[in-house]
CSV table of C-alpha atoms in Angstrom, one decimal:
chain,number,residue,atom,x,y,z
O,1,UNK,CA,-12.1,19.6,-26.7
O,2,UNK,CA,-10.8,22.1,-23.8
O,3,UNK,CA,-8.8,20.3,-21.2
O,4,UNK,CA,-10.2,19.9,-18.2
O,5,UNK,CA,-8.7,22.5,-15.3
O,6,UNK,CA,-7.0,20.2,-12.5
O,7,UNK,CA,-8.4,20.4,-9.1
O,8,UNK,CA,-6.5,22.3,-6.3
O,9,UNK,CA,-6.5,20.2,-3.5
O,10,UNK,CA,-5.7,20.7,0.2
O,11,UNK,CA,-3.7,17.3,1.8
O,12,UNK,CA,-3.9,17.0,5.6
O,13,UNK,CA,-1.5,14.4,6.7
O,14,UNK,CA,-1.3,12.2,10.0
O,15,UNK,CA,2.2,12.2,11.6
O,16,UNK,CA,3.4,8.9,10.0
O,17,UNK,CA,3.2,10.1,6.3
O,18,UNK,CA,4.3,13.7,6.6
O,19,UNK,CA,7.3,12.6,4.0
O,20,UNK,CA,5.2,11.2,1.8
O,21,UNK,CA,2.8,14.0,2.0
O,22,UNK,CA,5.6,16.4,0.9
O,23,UNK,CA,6.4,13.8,-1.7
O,24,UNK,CA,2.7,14.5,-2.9
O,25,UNK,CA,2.6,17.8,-2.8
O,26,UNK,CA,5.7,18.3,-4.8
O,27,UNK,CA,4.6,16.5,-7.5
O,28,UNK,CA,1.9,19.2,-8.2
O,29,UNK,CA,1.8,22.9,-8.0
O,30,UNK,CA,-2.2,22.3,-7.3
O,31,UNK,CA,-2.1,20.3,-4.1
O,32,UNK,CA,-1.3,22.4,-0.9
O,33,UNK,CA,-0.1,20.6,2.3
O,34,UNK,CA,-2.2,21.4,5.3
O,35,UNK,CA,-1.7,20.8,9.0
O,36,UNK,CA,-3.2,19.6,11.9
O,37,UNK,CA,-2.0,19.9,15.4
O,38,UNK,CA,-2.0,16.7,16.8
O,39,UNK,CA,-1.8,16.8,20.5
O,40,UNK,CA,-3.2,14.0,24.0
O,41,UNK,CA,-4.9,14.9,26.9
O,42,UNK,CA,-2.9,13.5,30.3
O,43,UNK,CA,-5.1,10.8,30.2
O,44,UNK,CA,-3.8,9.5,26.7
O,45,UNK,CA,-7.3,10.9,24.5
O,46,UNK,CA,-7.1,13.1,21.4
O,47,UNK,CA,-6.7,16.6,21.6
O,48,UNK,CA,-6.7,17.4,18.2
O,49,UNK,CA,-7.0,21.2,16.3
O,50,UNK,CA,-7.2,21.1,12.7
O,51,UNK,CA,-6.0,24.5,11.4
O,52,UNK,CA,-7.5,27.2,9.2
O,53,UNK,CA,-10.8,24.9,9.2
O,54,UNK,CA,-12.8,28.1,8.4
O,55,UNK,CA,-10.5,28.5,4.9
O,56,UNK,CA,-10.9,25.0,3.2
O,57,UNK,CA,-15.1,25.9,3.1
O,58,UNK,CA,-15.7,24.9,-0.4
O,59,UNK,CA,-12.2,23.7,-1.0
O,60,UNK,CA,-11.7,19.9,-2.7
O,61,UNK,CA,-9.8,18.3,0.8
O,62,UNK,CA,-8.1,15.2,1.0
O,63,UNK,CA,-6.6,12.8,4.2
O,64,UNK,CA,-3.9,10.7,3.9
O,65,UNK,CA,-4.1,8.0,6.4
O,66,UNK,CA,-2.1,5.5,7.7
O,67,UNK,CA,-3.4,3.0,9.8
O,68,UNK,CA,-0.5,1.1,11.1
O,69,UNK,CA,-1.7,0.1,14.1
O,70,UNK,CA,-4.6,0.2,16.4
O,71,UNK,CA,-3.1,2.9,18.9
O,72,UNK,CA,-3.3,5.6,15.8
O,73,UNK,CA,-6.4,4.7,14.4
O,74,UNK,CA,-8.6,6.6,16.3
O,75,UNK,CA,-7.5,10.1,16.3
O,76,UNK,CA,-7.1,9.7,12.8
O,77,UNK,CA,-10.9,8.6,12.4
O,78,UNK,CA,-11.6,11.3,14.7
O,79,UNK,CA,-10.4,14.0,12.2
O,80,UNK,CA,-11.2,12.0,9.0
O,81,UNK,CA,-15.1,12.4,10.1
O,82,UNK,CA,-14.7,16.0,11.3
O,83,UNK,CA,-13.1,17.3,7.7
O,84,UNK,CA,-16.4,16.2,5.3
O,85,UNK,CA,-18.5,18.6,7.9
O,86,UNK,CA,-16.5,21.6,7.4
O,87,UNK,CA,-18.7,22.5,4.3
O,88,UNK,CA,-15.9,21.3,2.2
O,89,UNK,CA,-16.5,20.7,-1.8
O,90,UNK,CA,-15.5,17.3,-1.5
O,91,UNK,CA,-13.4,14.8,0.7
O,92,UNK,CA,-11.0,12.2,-0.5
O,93,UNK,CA,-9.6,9.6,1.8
O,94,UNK,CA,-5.9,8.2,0.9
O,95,UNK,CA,-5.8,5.2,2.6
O,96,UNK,CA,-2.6,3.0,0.9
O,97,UNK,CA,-2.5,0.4,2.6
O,98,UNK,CA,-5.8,-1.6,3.9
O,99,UNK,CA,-4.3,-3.2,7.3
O,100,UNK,CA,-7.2,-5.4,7.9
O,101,UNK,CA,-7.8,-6.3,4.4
O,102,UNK,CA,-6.2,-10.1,4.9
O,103,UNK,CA,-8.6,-10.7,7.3
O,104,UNK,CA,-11.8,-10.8,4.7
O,105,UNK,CA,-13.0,-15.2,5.2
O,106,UNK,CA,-14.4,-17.2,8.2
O,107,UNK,CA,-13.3,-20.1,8.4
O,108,UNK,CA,-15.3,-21.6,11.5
O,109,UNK,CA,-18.3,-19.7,13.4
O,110,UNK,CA,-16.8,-17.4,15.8
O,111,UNK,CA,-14.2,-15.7,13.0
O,112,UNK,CA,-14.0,-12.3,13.0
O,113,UNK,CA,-13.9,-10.8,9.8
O,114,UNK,CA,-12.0,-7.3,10.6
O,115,UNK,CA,-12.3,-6.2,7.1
O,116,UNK,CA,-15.6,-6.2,7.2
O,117,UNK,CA,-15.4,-4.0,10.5
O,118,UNK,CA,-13.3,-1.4,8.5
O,119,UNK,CA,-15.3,-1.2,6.0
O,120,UNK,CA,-18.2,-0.4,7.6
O,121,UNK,CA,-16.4,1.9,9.8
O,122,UNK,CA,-15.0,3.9,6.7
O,123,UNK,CA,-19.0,3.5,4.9
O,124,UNK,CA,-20.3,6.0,7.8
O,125,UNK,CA,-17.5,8.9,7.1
O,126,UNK,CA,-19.9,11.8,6.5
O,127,UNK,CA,-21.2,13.3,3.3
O,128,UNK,CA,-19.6,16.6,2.4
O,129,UNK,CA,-21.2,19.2,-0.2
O,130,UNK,CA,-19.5,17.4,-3.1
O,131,UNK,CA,-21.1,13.7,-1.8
O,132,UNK,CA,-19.9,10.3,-0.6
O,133,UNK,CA,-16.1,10.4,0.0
O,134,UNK,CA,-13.7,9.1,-2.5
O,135,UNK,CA,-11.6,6.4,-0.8
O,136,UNK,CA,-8.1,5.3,-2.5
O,137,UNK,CA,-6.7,2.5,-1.3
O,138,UNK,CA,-3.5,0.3,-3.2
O,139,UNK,CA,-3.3,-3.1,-4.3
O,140,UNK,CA,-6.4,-4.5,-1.7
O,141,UNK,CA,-5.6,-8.2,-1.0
O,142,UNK,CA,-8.8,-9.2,-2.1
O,143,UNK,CA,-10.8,-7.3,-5.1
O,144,UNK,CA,-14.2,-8.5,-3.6
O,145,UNK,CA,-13.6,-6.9,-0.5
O,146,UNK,CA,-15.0,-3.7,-2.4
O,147,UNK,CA,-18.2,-4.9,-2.1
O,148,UNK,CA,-18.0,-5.0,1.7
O,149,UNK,CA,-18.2,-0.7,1.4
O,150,UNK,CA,-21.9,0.6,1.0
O,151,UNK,CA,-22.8,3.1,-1.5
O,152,UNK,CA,-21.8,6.1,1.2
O,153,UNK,CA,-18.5,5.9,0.1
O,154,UNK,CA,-16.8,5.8,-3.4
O,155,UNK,CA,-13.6,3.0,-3.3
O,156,UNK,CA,-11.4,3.3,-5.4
O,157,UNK,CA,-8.7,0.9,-5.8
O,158,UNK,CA,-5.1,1.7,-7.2
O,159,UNK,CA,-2.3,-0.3,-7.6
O,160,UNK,CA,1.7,0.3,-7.4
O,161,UNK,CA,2.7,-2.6,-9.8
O,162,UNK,CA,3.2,0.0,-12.8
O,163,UNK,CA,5.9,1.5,-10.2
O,164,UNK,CA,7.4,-1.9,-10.8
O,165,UNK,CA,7.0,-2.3,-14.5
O,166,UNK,CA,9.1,1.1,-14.5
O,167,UNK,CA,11.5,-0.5,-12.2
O,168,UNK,CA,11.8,-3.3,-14.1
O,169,UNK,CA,12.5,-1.8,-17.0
O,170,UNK,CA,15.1,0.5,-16.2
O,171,UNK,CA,17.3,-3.1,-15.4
O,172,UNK,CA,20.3,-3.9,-17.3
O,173,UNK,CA,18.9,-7.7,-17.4
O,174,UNK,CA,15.3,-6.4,-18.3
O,175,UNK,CA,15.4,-8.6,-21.0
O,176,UNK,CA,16.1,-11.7,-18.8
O,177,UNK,CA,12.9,-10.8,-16.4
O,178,UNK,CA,10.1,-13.9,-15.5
O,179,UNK,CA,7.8,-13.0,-12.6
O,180,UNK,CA,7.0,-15.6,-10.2
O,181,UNK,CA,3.9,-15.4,-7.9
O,182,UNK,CA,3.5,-17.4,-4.4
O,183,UNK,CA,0.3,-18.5,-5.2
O,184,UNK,CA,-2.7,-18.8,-6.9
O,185,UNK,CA,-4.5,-15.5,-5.2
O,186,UNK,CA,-1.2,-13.6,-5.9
O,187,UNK,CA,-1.7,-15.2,-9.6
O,188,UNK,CA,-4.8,-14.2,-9.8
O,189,UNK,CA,-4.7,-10.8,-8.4
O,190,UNK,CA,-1.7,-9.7,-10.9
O,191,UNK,CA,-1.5,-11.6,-13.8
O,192,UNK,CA,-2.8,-9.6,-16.2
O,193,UNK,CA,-1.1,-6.7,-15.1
O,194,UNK,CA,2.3,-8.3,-16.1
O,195,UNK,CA,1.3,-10.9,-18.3
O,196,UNK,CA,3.8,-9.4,-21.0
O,197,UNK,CA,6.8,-11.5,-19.0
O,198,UNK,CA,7.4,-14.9,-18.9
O,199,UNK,CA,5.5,-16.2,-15.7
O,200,UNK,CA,6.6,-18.5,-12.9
O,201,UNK,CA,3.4,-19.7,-10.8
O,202,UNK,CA,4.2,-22.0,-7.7
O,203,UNK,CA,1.9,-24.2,-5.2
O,204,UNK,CA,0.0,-23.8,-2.2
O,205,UNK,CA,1.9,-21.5,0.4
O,206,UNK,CA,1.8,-24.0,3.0
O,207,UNK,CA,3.9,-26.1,0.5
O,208,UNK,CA,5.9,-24.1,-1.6
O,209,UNK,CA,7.1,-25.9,-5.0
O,210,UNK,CA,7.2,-25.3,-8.4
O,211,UNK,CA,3.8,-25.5,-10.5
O,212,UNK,CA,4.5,-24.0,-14.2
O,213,UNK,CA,7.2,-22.2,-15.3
O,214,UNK,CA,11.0,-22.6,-16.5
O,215,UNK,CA,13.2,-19.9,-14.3
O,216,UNK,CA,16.5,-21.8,-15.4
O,217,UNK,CA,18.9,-18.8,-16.2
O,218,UNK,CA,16.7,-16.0,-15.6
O,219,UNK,CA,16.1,-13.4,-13.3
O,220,UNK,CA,12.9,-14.4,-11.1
O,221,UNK,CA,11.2,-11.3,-9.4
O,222,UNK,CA,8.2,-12.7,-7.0
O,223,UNK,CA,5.0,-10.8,-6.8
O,224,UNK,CA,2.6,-10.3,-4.3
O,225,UNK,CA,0.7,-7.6,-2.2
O,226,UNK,CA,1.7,-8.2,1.2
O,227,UNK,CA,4.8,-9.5,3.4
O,228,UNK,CA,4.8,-10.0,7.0
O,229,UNK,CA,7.4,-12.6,8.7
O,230,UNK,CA,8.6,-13.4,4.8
O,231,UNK,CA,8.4,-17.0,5.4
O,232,UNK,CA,6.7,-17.7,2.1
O,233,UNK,CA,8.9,-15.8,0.3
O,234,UNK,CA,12.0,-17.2,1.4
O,235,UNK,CA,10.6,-20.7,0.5
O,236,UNK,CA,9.9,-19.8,-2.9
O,237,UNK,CA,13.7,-18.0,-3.2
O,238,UNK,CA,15.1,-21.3,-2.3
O,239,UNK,CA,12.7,-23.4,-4.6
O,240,UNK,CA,13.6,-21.3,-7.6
O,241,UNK,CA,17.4,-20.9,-7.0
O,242,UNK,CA,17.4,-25.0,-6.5
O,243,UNK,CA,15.3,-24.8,-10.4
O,244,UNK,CA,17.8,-22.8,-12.1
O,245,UNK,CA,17.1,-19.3,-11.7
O,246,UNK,CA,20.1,-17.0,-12.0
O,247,UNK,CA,18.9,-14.1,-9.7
O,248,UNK,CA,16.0,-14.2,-7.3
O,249,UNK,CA,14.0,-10.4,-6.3
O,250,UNK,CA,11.1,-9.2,-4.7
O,251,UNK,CA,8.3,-7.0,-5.0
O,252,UNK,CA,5.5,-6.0,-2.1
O,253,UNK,CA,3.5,-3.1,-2.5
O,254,UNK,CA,2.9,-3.4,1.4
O,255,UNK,CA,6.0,-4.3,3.2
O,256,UNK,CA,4.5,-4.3,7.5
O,257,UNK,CA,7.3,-6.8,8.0
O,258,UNK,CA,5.9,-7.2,12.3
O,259,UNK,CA,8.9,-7.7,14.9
O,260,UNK,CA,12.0,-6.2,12.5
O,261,UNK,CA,11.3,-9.6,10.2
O,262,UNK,CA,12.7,-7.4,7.4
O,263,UNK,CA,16.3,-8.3,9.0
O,264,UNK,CA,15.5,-12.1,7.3
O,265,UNK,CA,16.5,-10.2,4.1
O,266,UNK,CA,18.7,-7.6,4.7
O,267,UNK,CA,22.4,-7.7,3.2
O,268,UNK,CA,25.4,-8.9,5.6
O,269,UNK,CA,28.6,-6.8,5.1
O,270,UNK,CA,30.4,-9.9,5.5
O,271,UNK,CA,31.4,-10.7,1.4
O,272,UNK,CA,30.9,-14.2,2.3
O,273,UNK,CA,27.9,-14.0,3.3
O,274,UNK,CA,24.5,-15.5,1.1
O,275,UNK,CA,22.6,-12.6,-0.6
O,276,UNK,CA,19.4,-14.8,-1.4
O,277,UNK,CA,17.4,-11.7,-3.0
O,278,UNK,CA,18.9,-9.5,-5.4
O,279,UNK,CA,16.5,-6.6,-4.8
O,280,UNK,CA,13.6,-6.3,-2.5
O,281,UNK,CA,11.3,-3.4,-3.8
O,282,UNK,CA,8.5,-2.1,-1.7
O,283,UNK,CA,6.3,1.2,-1.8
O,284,UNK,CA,5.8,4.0,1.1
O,285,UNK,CA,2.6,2.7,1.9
O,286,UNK,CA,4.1,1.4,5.3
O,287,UNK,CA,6.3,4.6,6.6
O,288,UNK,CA,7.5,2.8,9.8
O,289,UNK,CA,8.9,0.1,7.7
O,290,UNK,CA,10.6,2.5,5.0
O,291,UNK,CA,12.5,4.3,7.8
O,292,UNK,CA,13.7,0.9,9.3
O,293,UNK,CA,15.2,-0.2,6.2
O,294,UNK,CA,16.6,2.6,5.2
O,295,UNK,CA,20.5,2.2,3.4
O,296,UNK,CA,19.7,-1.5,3.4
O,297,UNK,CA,20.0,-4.1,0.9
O,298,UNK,CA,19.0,-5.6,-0.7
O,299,UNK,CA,15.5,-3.2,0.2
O,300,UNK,CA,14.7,-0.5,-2.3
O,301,UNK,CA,11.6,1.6,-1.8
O,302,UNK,CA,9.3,3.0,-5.1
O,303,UNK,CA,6.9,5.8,-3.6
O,304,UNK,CA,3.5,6.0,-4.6
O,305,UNK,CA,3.8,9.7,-4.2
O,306,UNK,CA,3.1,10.4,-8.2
O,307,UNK,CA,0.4,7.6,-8.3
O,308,UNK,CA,-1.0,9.4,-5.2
O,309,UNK,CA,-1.1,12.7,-6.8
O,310,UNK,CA,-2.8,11.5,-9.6
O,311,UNK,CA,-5.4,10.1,-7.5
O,312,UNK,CA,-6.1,13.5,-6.3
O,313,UNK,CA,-7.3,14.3,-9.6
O,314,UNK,CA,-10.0,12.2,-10.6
């Protein structure tokens, strides 16, 4: 059976992700980086000029979007709906990280559920030639949120723990590895994806202690999608290292660490000082945070850039 051809692509980029976007685009010789000129009126609006529009007619586009906070959402929306009508053959959307995806419940009438919004935001991009837009987003925080998109646009949902697996395995203790997960919905949401390791699971986050699991003498790496202050995740460091465990790591695919709360977990050069976390790996899906921790330990960044490229493909 003849292969099929791959699919040249053409990435636009907002501002934040340029590096990753040349990350992309060198991992294939068929995805071509793009450019837009993104510019303000004096008043603070969009002025925005997406280049050579007339030459990606009938060319497979793609965005790759980061919405890390609200000040950059718009102008990116504003060209993410303007690309589909530009009679291109079809439109992907890179969206890595979900921002409002933690934000999915009610609890009490009067709850905003901002995921919800999003979604229904992203559901009205337009159709172009090729039909609904293909939307990639990594490691959701909750699976059901994919029924909050309607049939206008195609989610599909990728993860960056294999980045991890890779990691893992390239350790000189990789024999020595358990994974520990913060709680159940971290449990639930990865489990099977790493069930070949000896598994850790610990209580409620609220109150962090042990559930199931031996860590004694090994080297615990805890699992989950998100961190913001790191709270949780500190607890859990403690309640392992007080169990036995003879190196404590992390891995987030989305590290937004809000108000420099990374520095919780960053490396002292003072010898004496406690290194809690042997590693702390994260993706690229939050640039801000990747050029903050730069050169620090115990941080360590795995780039979704070849996961990304594949992406492009289907």
């Amino acid at each position: 059976m003849e292969k099929a051809r791959k699919k040249q692509v053409l990435l636009f980029h907002c501002v934040e992700y340029e590096d990753l976007a040349r990350r992309v685009a060198a991992q294939s010789d068929c995805i071509q980086l793009q450019s837009i000129n993104w510019r303000s009126f004096d008043d603070g609006f969009p002025n925005l000029f997406i280049n050579n529009a007339q030459d990606i007619r009938g060319q497979h586009v793609a965005f790759l979007a980061s919405f890390s906070s609200p000040a950059v959402i718009f102008e990116q929306l504003s060209v993410i709906f303007a690309l589909p009508r530009l009679f291109v053959a079809s439109f992907t959307l890179v969206l890595p990280f979900f921002p409002t995806g933690s934000f999915e419940r009610m609890e009490e009438e009067g709850d905003v559920a901002t995921a919800f919004t999003m979604a229904r935001i992203l559901s009205n991009i337009p159709v172009s030639r090729g039909g609904p837009t293909s939307l990639v987003i990594y490691d959701i925080h909750a699976l059901q949120e994919r029924f909050y998109f309607s049939d206008q646009v195609l989610p599909c949902f990728e993860t960056g723990i294999p980045l991890l697996k890779q990691r893992l395995n390239e350790l000189p203790d990789a024999d020595n590895i358990s994974i520990a997960f913060p709680d159940d919905g971290a449990w639930k949401r990865f489990y099977k994806q790493l069930q070949h390791f000896p598994m850790v699971r610990e209580g409620d986050k609220r109150i962090v202690r042990l559930k199931e699991g031996n860590p004694e003498g090994r080297h615990v790496v805890i699992v989950d999608d998100l961190v913001q202050s790191g709270g949780t995740l500190i607890e859990c460091q403690k309640v392992l290292s007080a169990h036995g465990a003879a190196k404590v790591s992390a891995y987030v695919t989305h590290a937004v660490f809000p108000k420099m709360s990374y520095q919780r977990f960053t490396h002292k050069d003072d010898e004496n000082s406690e290194k809690a976390f042997t590693y702390f790996w994260i993706t690229d899906s939050c640039p801000l945070t990747v050029k903050a921790i730069a050169n620090k330990a115990p941080f360590e960044v795995l780039s979704l850039a070849g996961s990304i490229a594949d992406a492009l493909q289907i």
